[in-house]
XYZ file of N, CA and C in Angstrom:
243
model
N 86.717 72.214 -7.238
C 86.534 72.721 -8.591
C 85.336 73.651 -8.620
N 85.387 74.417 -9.856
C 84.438 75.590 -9.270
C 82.804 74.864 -9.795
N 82.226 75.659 -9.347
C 80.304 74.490 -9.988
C 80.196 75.629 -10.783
N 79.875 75.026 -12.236
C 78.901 75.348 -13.543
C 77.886 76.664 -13.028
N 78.071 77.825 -13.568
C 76.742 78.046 -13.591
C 76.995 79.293 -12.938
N 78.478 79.621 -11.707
C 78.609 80.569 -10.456
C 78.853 81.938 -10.739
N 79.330 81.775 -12.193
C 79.956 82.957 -12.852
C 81.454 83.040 -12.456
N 82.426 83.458 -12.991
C 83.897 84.217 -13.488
C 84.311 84.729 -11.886
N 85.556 85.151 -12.505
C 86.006 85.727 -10.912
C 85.708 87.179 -11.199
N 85.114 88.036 -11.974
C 84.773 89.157 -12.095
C 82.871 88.870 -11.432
N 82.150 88.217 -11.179
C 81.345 88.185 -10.824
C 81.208 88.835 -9.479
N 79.782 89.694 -9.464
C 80.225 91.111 -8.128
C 80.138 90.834 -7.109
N 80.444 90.478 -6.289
C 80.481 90.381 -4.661
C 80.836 88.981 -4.772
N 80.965 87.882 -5.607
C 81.146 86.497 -4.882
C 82.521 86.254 -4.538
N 81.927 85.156 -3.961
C 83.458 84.734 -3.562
C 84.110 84.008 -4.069
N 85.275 84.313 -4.380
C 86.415 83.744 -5.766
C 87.370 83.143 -4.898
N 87.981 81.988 -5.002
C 88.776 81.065 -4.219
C 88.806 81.099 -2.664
N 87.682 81.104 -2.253
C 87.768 81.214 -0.775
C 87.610 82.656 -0.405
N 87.317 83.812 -0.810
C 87.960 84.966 -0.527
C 86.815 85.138 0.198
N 86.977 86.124 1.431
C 85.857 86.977 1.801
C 84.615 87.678 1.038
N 83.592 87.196 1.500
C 82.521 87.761 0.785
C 82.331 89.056 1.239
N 81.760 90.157 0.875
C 81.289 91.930 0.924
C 80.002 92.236 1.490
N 79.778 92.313 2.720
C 78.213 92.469 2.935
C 77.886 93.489 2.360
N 78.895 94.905 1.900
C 78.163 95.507 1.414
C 77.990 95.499 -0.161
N 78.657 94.741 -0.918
C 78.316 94.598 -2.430
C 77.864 93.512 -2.930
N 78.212 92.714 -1.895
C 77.754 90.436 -2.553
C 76.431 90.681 -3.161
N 75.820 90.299 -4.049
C 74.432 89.881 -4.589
C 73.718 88.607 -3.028
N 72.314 88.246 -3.725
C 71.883 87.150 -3.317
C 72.355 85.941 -3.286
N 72.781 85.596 -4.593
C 73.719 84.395 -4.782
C 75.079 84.015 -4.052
N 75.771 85.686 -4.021
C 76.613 85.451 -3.408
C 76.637 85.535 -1.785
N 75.819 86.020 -1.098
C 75.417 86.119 0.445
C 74.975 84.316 0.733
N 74.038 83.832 -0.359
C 73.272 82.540 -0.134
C 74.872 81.685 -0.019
N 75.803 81.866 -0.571
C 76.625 80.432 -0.566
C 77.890 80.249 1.014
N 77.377 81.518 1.937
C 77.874 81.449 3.062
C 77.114 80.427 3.753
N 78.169 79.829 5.032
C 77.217 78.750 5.710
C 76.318 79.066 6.657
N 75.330 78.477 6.479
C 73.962 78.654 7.382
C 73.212 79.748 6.900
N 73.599 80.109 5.645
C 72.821 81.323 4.884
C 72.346 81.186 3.958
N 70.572 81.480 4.291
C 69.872 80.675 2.875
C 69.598 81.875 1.990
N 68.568 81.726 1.390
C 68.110 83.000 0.284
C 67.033 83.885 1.473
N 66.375 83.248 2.286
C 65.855 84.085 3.065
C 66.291 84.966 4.001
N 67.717 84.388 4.225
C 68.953 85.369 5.102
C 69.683 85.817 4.701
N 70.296 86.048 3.158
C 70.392 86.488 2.190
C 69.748 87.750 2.046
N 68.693 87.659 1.895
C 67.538 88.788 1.493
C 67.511 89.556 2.678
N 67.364 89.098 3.766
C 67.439 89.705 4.987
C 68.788 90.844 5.149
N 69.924 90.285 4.489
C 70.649 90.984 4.703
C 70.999 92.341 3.358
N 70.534 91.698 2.646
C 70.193 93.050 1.377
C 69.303 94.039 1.809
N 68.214 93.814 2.767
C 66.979 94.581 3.301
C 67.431 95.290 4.184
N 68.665 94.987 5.011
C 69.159 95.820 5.675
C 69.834 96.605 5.519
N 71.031 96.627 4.717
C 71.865 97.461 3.907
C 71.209 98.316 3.322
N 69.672 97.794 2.844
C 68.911 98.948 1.698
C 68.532 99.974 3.052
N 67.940 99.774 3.693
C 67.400 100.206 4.847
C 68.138 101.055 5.889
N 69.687 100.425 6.234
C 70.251 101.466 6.693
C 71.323 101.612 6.222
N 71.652 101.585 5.290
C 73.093 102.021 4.732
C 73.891 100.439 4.662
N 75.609 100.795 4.636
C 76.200 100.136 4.078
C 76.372 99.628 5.491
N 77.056 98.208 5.383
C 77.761 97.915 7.030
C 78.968 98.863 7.383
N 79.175 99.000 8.022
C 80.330 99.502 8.822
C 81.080 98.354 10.027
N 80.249 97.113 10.388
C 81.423 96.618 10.984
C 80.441 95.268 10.827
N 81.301 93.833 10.755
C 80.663 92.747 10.627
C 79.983 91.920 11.962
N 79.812 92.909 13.231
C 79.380 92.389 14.358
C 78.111 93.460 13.672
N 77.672 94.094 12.815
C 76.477 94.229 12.541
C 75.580 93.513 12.164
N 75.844 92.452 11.863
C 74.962 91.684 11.096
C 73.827 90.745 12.494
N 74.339 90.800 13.384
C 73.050 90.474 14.570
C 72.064 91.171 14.203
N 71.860 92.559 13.851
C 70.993 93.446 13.283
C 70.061 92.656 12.385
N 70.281 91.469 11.744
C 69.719 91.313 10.588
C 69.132 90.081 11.360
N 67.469 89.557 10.783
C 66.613 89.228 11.115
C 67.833 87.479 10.522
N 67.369 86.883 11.957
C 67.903 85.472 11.441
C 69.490 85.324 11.433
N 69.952 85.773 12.357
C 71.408 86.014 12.683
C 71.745 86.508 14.243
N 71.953 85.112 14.699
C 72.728 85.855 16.089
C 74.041 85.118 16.662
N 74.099 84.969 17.969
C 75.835 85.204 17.999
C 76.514 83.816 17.581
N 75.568 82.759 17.174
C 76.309 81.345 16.571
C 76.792 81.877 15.278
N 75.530 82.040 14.502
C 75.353 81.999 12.867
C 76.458 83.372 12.555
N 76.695 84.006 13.813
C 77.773 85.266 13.344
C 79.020 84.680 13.353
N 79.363 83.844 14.648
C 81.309 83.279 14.486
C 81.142 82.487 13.669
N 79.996 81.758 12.895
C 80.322 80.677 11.359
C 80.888 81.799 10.241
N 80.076 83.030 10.505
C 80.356 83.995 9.456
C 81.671 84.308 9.551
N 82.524 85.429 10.812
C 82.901 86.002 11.271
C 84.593 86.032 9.963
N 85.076 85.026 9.864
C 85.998 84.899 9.118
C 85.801 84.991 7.647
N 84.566 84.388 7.116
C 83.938 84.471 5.784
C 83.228 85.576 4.922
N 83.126 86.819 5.957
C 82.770 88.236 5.469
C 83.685 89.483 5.881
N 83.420 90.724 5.327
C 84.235 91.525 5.536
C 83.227 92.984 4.807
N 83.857 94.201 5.279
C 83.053 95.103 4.955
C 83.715 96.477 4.391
């Protein structure tokens, strides 16, 4: 059931029934509710996008401080770009 509080399925980048999250549009909130991804890796990954542009492929995200090749195949199915 959905938790109080997550916002609508129009809410921008989250993820609405399971769906792939957007590295390049998810908010904080919505980057934080991937697994093994806190608000500090979260942020990490907004800092990068600001920094170099949009992703272009989701084996980018090693790039991002606090992400390497475990914390990427937890991702690997759960993001998209």
């Amino acid at each position: 059931s959905p938790t109080p509080g997550t916002g609508g399925a129009g809410a921008a980048g989250a993820a609405v029934d399971g769906a792939p999250v957007n590295l390049n549009t998810a908010d904080l909130a919505a980057l934080d509710t991937l697994p093994g991804v806190g608000p500090a890796t979260a942020q990490a990954i907004i800092d990068h996008r600001t920094q170099h542009g949009p992703f272009t492929s989701v084996d980018q995200l090693l790039d991002v401080r606090g992400i390497g090749d475990a914390k990427l195949a937890d991702l690997r199915d759960r993001v998209v770009v």
